[in-house]
CSV table of N, CA and C in Angstrom, one decimal:
chain,number,residue,atom,x,y,z
A,1,LYS,N,0.8,-48.9,-70.1
A,1,LYS,CA,0.1,-50.0,-69.6
A,1,LYS,C,0.1,-50.1,-68.1
A,2,SER,N,1.4,-50.0,-67.7
A,2,SER,CA,1.6,-50.1,-66.2
A,2,SER,C,1.0,-48.9,-65.4
A,3,LEU,N,1.0,-47.7,-66.0
A,3,LEU,CA,0.4,-46.6,-65.4
A,3,LEU,C,-1.1,-46.7,-65.3
A,4,VAL,N,-1.7,-47.3,-66.3
A,4,VAL,CA,-3.1,-47.6,-66.1
A,4,VAL,C,-3.5,-48.6,-65.0
A,5,ARG,N,-2.6,-49.6,-64.9
A,5,ARG,CA,-2.8,-50.6,-63.7
A,5,ARG,C,-2.6,-49.8,-62.4
A,6,ILE,N,-1.6,-49.0,-62.3
A,6,ILE,CA,-1.5,-48.3,-61.0
A,6,ILE,C,-2.5,-47.4,-60.7
A,7,ALA,N,-3.1,-46.7,-61.7
A,7,ALA,CA,-4.2,-45.8,-61.5
A,7,ALA,C,-5.5,-46.6,-61.2
A,8,GLY,N,-5.6,-47.7,-61.8
A,8,GLY,CA,-6.7,-48.6,-61.4
A,8,GLY,C,-6.6,-49.1,-60.0
A,9,ALA,N,-5.5,-49.5,-59.6
A,9,ALA,CA,-5.3,-50.0,-58.3
A,9,ALA,C,-5.5,-48.9,-57.2
A,10,ILE,N,-5.2,-47.7,-57.5
A,10,ILE,CA,-5.4,-46.6,-56.6
A,10,ILE,C,-6.9,-46.3,-56.4
A,11,VAL,N,-7.7,-46.4,-57.5
A,11,VAL,CA,-9.1,-46.2,-57.4
A,11,VAL,C,-9.7,-47.3,-56.6
A,12,VAL,N,-9.4,-48.5,-56.9
A,12,VAL,CA,-9.9,-49.7,-56.1
A,12,VAL,C,-9.6,-49.5,-54.6
A,13,ILE,N,-8.3,-49.2,-54.4
A,13,ILE,CA,-7.9,-49.0,-53.0
A,13,ILE,C,-8.7,-47.9,-52.3
A,14,THR,N,-8.9,-46.8,-53.0
A,14,THR,CA,-9.7,-45.7,-52.4
A,14,THR,C,-11.1,-46.1,-52.1
A,15,PHE,N,-11.8,-46.8,-53.0
A,15,PHE,CA,-13.1,-47.4,-52.8
A,15,PHE,C,-13.1,-48.3,-51.6
A,16,ILE,N,-12.1,-49.2,-51.5
A,16,ILE,CA,-12.1,-50.1,-50.3
A,16,ILE,C,-11.9,-49.3,-49.0
A,17,ILE,N,-10.9,-48.4,-49.0
A,17,ILE,CA,-10.8,-47.6,-47.9
A,17,ILE,C,-12.0,-46.8,-47.4
A,18,SER,N,-12.6,-46.2,-48.3
A,18,SER,CA,-13.9,-45.4,-47.9
A,18,SER,C,-14.9,-46.3,-47.4
A,19,TYR,N,-15.1,-47.5,-48.0
A,19,TYR,CA,-16.1,-48.5,-47.5
A,19,TYR,C,-15.8,-49.0,-46.1
A,20,LEU,N,-14.5,-49.3,-45.9
A,20,LEU,CA,-14.2,-49.9,-44.6
A,20,LEU,C,-14.0,-48.9,-43.5
A,21,SER,N,-13.7,-47.8,-43.8
A,21,SER,CA,-13.3,-46.8,-42.8
A,21,SER,C,-14.7,-46.3,-42.2
A,22,GLN,N,-14.6,-45.9,-41.0
A,22,GLN,CA,-15.9,-45.3,-40.3
A,22,GLN,C,-15.9,-43.9,-40.2
A,23,GLY,N,-14.9,-43.3,-40.5
A,23,GLY,CA,-14.9,-41.8,-40.4
A,23,GLY,C,-14.0,-41.2,-41.5
A,24,PRO,N,-14.2,-39.9,-41.8
A,24,PRO,CA,-13.3,-39.3,-42.9
A,24,PRO,C,-11.8,-39.1,-42.4
A,25,ILE,N,-11.6,-39.0,-41.1
A,25,ILE,CA,-10.2,-38.9,-40.6
A,25,ILE,C,-9.4,-40.2,-40.8
A,26,ILE,N,-10.0,-41.4,-40.6
A,26,ILE,CA,-9.3,-42.6,-40.8
A,26,ILE,C,-9.1,-42.9,-42.3
A,27,ALA,N,-10.1,-42.5,-43.1
A,27,ALA,CA,-10.0,-42.7,-44.6
A,27,ALA,C,-8.8,-41.8,-45.1
A,28,ALA,N,-8.8,-40.5,-44.6
A,28,ALA,CA,-7.7,-39.6,-45.1
A,28,ALA,C,-6.3,-40.0,-44.6
A,29,SER,N,-6.2,-40.6,-43.4
A,29,SER,CA,-5.0,-41.2,-42.8
A,29,SER,C,-4.5,-42.4,-43.7
A,30,ILE,N,-5.3,-43.3,-43.9
A,30,ILE,CA,-4.9,-44.4,-44.7
A,30,ILE,C,-4.6,-44.1,-46.2
A,31,SER,N,-5.4,-43.2,-46.7
A,31,SER,CA,-5.1,-42.6,-48.1
A,31,SER,C,-3.7,-42.0,-48.2
A,32,THR,N,-3.4,-41.2,-47.2
A,32,THR,CA,-2.1,-40.5,-47.2
A,32,THR,C,-1.0,-41.5,-47.1
A,33,ILE,N,-1.1,-42.5,-46.2
A,33,ILE,CA,-0.1,-43.6,-46.1
A,33,ILE,C,0.1,-44.3,-47.4
A,34,VAL,N,-1.0,-44.7,-48.0
A,34,VAL,CA,-1.0,-45.5,-49.3
A,34,VAL,C,-0.4,-44.6,-50.3
A,35,GLY,N,-0.8,-43.3,-50.4
A,35,GLY,CA,-0.1,-42.4,-51.4
A,35,GLY,C,1.3,-42.2,-51.2
A,36,LEU,N,1.9,-42.1,-50.0
A,36,LEU,CA,3.3,-42.1,-49.7
A,36,LEU,C,3.9,-43.3,-50.1
A,37,VAL,N,3.4,-44.5,-49.9
A,37,VAL,CA,4.1,-45.8,-50.3
A,37,VAL,C,4.2,-45.9,-51.7
A,38,ILE,N,3.1,-45.5,-52.5
A,38,ILE,CA,3.0,-45.5,-53.9
A,38,ILE,C,4.1,-44.5,-54.5
A,39,GLY,N,4.0,-43.3,-53.9
A,39,GLY,CA,4.9,-42.2,-54.4
A,39,GLY,C,6.4,-42.6,-54.2
A,40,PHE,N,6.8,-43.2,-53.1
A,40,PHE,CA,8.2,-43.6,-52.9
A,40,PHE,C,8.5,-44.8,-53.8
A,41,SER,N,7.7,-45.6,-54.0
A,41,SER,CA,8.0,-46.9,-54.8
A,41,SER,C,8.1,-46.5,-56.2
A,42,ALA,N,7.4,-45.5,-56.7
A,42,ALA,CA,7.4,-45.0,-58.1
A,42,ALA,C,8.4,-43.9,-58.4
A,43,SER,N,9.2,-43.6,-57.5
A,43,SER,CA,10.1,-42.4,-57.7
A,43,SER,C,11.0,-42.7,-58.8
A,44,ASN,N,11.6,-43.9,-58.9
A,44,ASN,CA,12.5,-44.2,-60.0
A,44,ASN,C,11.8,-44.2,-61.4
A,45,ILE,N,10.6,-44.7,-61.4
A,45,ILE,CA,9.9,-44.7,-62.6
A,45,ILE,C,9.6,-43.3,-63.1
A,46,ILE,N,9.2,-42.5,-62.1
A,46,ILE,CA,8.8,-41.0,-62.4
A,46,ILE,C,10.2,-40.3,-62.8
A,47,SER,N,11.3,-40.5,-62.2
A,47,SER,CA,12.5,-39.9,-62.6
A,47,SER,C,13.0,-40.3,-63.9
A,48,ASN,N,12.8,-41.6,-64.3
A,48,ASN,CA,13.1,-42.0,-65.7
A,48,ASN,C,12.2,-41.4,-66.7
A,49,VAL,N,11.0,-41.3,-66.4
A,49,VAL,CA,10.0,-40.7,-67.4
A,49,VAL,C,10.3,-39.2,-67.6
A,50,ILE,N,10.6,-38.5,-66.5
A,50,ILE,CA,11.0,-37.1,-66.7
A,50,ILE,C,12.4,-36.9,-67.4
A,51,ALA,N,13.3,-37.8,-67.2
A,51,ALA,CA,14.5,-37.8,-68.0
A,51,ALA,C,14.3,-38.1,-69.4
A,52,GLY,N,13.4,-39.1,-69.6
A,52,GLY,CA,13.0,-39.4,-71.0
A,52,GLY,C,12.4,-38.2,-71.8
A,53,MET,N,11.6,-37.5,-71.1
A,53,MET,CA,11.0,-36.3,-71.7
A,53,MET,C,12.1,-35.3,-71.9
A,54,TYR,N,13.0,-35.1,-71.0
A,54,TYR,CA,14.2,-34.2,-71.2
A,54,TYR,C,14.9,-34.6,-72.4
A,55,LEU,N,15.3,-35.9,-72.6
A,55,LEU,CA,16.0,-36.4,-73.7
A,55,LEU,C,15.3,-36.1,-75.0
A,56,ALA,N,13.9,-36.3,-75.0
A,56,ALA,CA,13.1,-36.0,-76.1
A,56,ALA,C,13.1,-34.6,-76.6
A,57,ILE,N,13.1,-33.7,-75.6
A,57,ILE,CA,13.0,-32.2,-75.8
A,57,ILE,C,14.4,-31.7,-76.3
A,58,THR,N,15.4,-32.0,-75.6
A,58,THR,CA,16.8,-31.4,-75.8
A,58,THR,C,17.5,-32.1,-76.9
A,59,ARG,N,17.2,-33.4,-77.1
A,59,ARG,CA,17.9,-34.2,-78.2
A,59,ARG,C,19.4,-34.1,-78.2
A,60,PRO,N,20.1,-34.5,-77.1
A,60,PRO,CA,21.5,-34.4,-77.1
A,60,PRO,C,22.2,-35.4,-78.1
A,61,PHE,N,21.4,-36.5,-78.4
A,61,PHE,CA,22.0,-37.5,-79.4
A,61,PHE,C,20.6,-38.1,-80.0
A,62,SER,N,20.9,-38.7,-81.2
A,62,SER,CA,19.8,-39.3,-81.9
A,62,SER,C,20.0,-40.7,-82.2
A,63,ILE,N,18.9,-41.4,-82.8
A,63,ILE,CA,19.1,-42.8,-83.1
A,63,ILE,C,20.3,-42.9,-84.2
A,64,ASP,N,21.0,-44.0,-84.0
A,64,ASP,CA,22.2,-44.4,-84.8
A,64,ASP,C,23.4,-43.5,-84.6
A,65,ASP,N,23.3,-42.6,-83.6
A,65,ASP,CA,24.5,-41.8,-83.2
A,65,ASP,C,25.5,-42.7,-82.5
A,66,ARG,N,26.8,-42.5,-82.7
A,66,ARG,CA,27.8,-43.1,-81.9
A,66,ARG,C,28.1,-42.3,-80.7
A,67,ILE,N,28.0,-42.8,-79.5
A,67,ILE,CA,28.3,-41.9,-78.3
A,67,ILE,C,29.3,-42.7,-77.5
A,68,LYS,N,30.0,-41.9,-76.7
A,68,LYS,CA,30.8,-42.6,-75.6
A,68,LYS,C,30.2,-42.3,-74.2
A,69,VAL,N,29.7,-43.4,-73.7
A,69,VAL,CA,29.1,-43.2,-72.3
A,69,VAL,C,29.4,-44.5,-71.6
A,70,PHE,N,29.5,-44.3,-70.2
A,70,PHE,CA,29.8,-45.4,-69.4
A,70,PHE,C,31.2,-45.9,-69.7
A,71,GLY,N,32.1,-45.1,-70.3
A,71,GLY,CA,33.5,-45.5,-70.6
A,71,GLY,C,33.7,-46.2,-72.0
A,72,GLU,N,32.7,-46.4,-72.7
A,72,GLU,CA,32.9,-47.1,-74.0
A,72,GLU,C,32.0,-46.5,-75.0
A,73,VAL,N,32.4,-46.7,-76.4
A,73,VAL,CA,31.5,-46.2,-77.5
A,73,VAL,C,30.4,-47.1,-77.8
A,74,ARG,N,29.2,-46.6,-77.9
A,74,ARG,CA,28.1,-47.3,-78.1
A,74,ARG,C,27.3,-46.7,-79.2
A,75,VAL,N,26.3,-47.4,-79.9
A,75,VAL,CA,25.5,-46.9,-80.8
A,75,VAL,C,24.1,-46.8,-80.3
A,76,VAL,N,23.4,-45.6,-80.4
A,76,VAL,CA,22.0,-45.5,-79.9
A,76,VAL,C,21.1,-46.1,-80.8
A,77,HIS,N,20.3,-47.2,-80.3
A,77,HIS,CA,19.3,-47.8,-81.1
A,77,HIS,C,17.9,-47.3,-80.9
A,78,ASP,N,17.6,-46.9,-79.6
A,78,ASP,CA,16.3,-46.4,-79.4
A,78,ASP,C,16.3,-45.5,-78.2
A,79,ILE,N,15.5,-44.5,-78.0
A,79,ILE,CA,15.3,-43.7,-76.9
A,79,ILE,C,13.8,-43.8,-76.5
A,80,GLY,N,13.6,-44.5,-75.4
A,80,GLY,CA,12.2,-44.6,-75.0
A,80,GLY,C,11.9,-43.8,-73.8
A,81,MET,N,10.7,-43.9,-73.2
A,81,MET,CA,10.3,-43.2,-72.1
A,81,MET,C,11.0,-43.5,-70.8
A,82,LEU,N,11.4,-44.8,-70.6
A,82,LEU,CA,12.1,-45.2,-69.5
A,82,LEU,C,13.5,-45.5,-69.7
A,83,TYR,N,14.0,-46.0,-70.9
A,83,TYR,CA,15.2,-46.5,-71.1
A,83,TYR,C,15.8,-46.1,-72.5
A,84,THR,N,17.1,-46.0,-72.6
A,84,THR,CA,17.8,-45.8,-73.9
A,84,THR,C,18.4,-47.1,-74.3
A,85,ARG,N,18.2,-47.7,-75.5
A,85,ARG,CA,18.8,-48.9,-75.9
A,85,ARG,C,20.0,-48.5,-76.7
A,86,LEU,N,21.2,-49.2,-76.2
A,86,LEU,CA,22.4,-48.9,-76.7
A,86,LEU,C,23.0,-50.2,-77.3
A,87,GLY,N,23.7,-50.1,-78.5
A,87,GLY,CA,24.2,-51.3,-79.1
A,87,GLY,C,25.7,-51.5,-78.6
A,88,LEU,N,26.1,-52.6,-78.2
A,88,LEU,CA,27.4,-52.9,-77.8
A,88,LEU,C,28.3,-53.4,-79.0
A,89,GLU,N,29.6,-53.4,-78.8
A,89,GLU,CA,30.5,-53.8,-80.0
A,89,GLU,C,30.3,-55.2,-80.4
A,90,ASN,N,29.9,-56.2,-79.4
A,90,ASN,CA,29.8,-57.6,-79.7
A,90,ASN,C,28.3,-57.9,-80.3
A,91,GLY,N,27.5,-56.9,-80.5
A,91,GLY,CA,26.2,-57.2,-81.1
A,91,GLY,C,25.1,-57.2,-80.1
A,92,ASP,N,25.5,-57.3,-78.8
A,92,ASP,CA,24.3,-57.3,-77.8
A,92,ASP,C,23.8,-55.9,-77.6
A,93,GLU,N,22.7,-55.8,-76.9
A,93,GLU,CA,22.2,-54.5,-76.6
A,93,GLU,C,22.1,-54.2,-75.1
A,94,MET,N,22.1,-53.0,-74.8
A,94,MET,CA,22.2,-52.6,-73.3
A,94,MET,C,21.0,-51.6,-73.1
A,95,LEU,N,20.3,-51.8,-72.0
A,95,LEU,CA,19.3,-50.9,-71.7
A,95,LEU,C,19.8,-50.0,-70.6
A,96,ALA,N,19.9,-48.7,-70.8
A,96,ALA,CA,20.4,-47.7,-69.8
A,96,ALA,C,19.3,-46.9,-69.5
A,97,SER,N,19.0,-46.7,-68.1
A,97,SER,CA,18.0,-45.9,-67.7
A,97,SER,C,18.1,-44.4,-68.1
A,98,ASN,N,17.1,-43.7,-68.5
A,98,ASN,CA,17.2,-42.4,-69.0
A,98,ASN,C,17.8,-41.5,-67.9
A,99,SER,N,17.4,-41.8,-66.6
A,99,SER,CA,18.0,-40.9,-65.6
A,99,SER,C,19.6,-41.0,-65.6
A,100,SER,N,20.0,-42.2,-65.9
A,100,SER,CA,21.5,-42.3,-65.9
A,100,SER,C,22.2,-41.8,-67.1
A,101,MET,N,21.4,-41.7,-68.2
A,101,MET,CA,21.9,-41.1,-69.4
A,101,MET,C,21.9,-39.6,-69.3
A,102,VAL,N,21.0,-39.0,-68.5
A,102,VAL,CA,21.0,-37.6,-68.3
A,102,VAL,C,22.2,-37.2,-67.4
A,103,THR,N,22.4,-38.0,-66.3
A,103,THR,CA,23.4,-37.7,-65.3
A,103,THR,C,24.8,-38.1,-65.6
A,104,SER,N,25.0,-38.9,-66.7
A,104,SER,CA,26.4,-39.3,-67.1
A,104,SER,C,26.9,-38.4,-68.2
A,105,THR,N,28.2,-38.4,-68.3
A,105,THR,CA,28.9,-37.6,-69.3
A,105,THR,C,28.8,-38.4,-70.6
A,106,VAL,N,28.2,-37.8,-71.6
A,106,VAL,CA,28.0,-38.4,-73.0
A,106,VAL,C,28.8,-37.6,-74.0
A,107,ILE,N,29.7,-38.3,-74.6
A,107,ILE,CA,30.4,-37.7,-75.8
A,107,ILE,C,29.9,-38.2,-77.1
A,108,LEU,N,29.5,-37.2,-77.9
A,108,LEU,CA,28.9,-37.5,-79.2
A,108,LEU,C,30.1,-37.7,-80.2
A,109,LYS,N,30.2,-38.9,-80.8
A,109,LYS,CA,31.3,-39.2,-81.6
A,109,LYS,C,30.9,-38.8,-83.0
A,110,LYS,N,31.6,-37.9,-83.6
A,110,LYS,CA,31.3,-37.4,-84.9
A,110,LYS,C,32.2,-38.1,-86.0
A,111,GLU,N,31.6,-38.4,-87.1
A,111,GLU,CA,32.2,-39.0,-88.2
A,111,GLU,C,32.9,-37.9,-89.0
A,112,VAL,N,34.2,-37.9,-89.2
A,112,VAL,CA,34.9,-36.8,-89.9
A,112,VAL,C,35.3,-37.4,-91.2
A,113,GLU,N,34.9,-36.6,-92.2
A,113,GLU,CA,35.2,-37.0,-93.7
A,113,GLU,C,36.3,-36.0,-94.1
A,114,TYR,N,37.4,-36.6,-94.5
A,114,TYR,CA,38.5,-35.7,-95.1
A,114,TYR,C,38.5,-36.0,-96.6
A,115,ASP,N,38.6,-34.8,-97.4
A,115,ASP,CA,38.8,-35.1,-98.7
A,115,ASP,C,40.4,-35.1,-99.1
A,116,GLU,N,40.8,-35.5,-100.1
A,116,GLU,CA,42.2,-35.7,-100.4
A,116,GLU,C,42.9,-34.3,-100.4
A,117,THR,N,42.3,-33.1,-100.7
A,117,THR,CA,42.9,-31.8,-100.7
A,117,THR,C,43.2,-31.6,-99.2
A,118,ALA,N,42.4,-31.7,-98.3
A,118,ALA,CA,42.6,-31.4,-96.9
A,118,ALA,C,43.7,-32.3,-96.3
A,119,GLN,N,43.7,-33.6,-96.8
A,119,GLN,CA,44.8,-34.4,-96.3
A,119,GLN,C,46.1,-34.0,-96.9
A,120,ARG,N,46.2,-33.5,-98.1
A,120,ARG,CA,47.5,-33.1,-98.7
A,120,ARG,C,47.9,-31.8,-98.0
A,121,ASP,N,46.9,-30.9,-97.7
A,121,ASP,CA,47.3,-29.6,-97.1
A,121,ASP,C,47.9,-29.9,-95.7
A,122,ALA,N,47.2,-30.8,-95.0
A,122,ALA,CA,47.8,-31.2,-93.6
A,122,ALA,C,49.1,-31.8,-93.6
A,123,ALA,N,49.3,-32.6,-94.7
A,123,ALA,CA,50.6,-33.3,-94.8
A,123,ALA,C,51.8,-32.3,-95.2
A,124,THR,N,51.5,-31.4,-96.0
A,124,THR,CA,52.5,-30.4,-96.3
A,124,THR,C,52.7,-29.2,-95.4
A,125,ALA,N,51.9,-29.1,-94.4
A,125,ALA,CA,52.0,-28.1,-93.4
A,125,ALA,C,53.0,-28.3,-92.4
């Protein structure tokens, strides 16, 4: 939704610049400056979208996995394009940017099930 708004704003700005400018050099200069401003301001969003695609392709963790990230164990509730929603121990939820999830150390906590035989064997060893 926000990408559609940004694209619409770019189209409108382009038409305004071409209408107000008297020559193609002025229009190109203004368009370049506007493009740089939009590019730098959207760099975090673009970074999070690329990180979201990376998480979707590599799948280092899944929904309902218990992971240790940012120093604590959390439950993955959702992996979106911009943010990963993590459940906290007190029931609250935390939104972590996907770029921070990609650059942080994430430990996947596995549930280990022991049967009685394995426990007896370990106790007698």
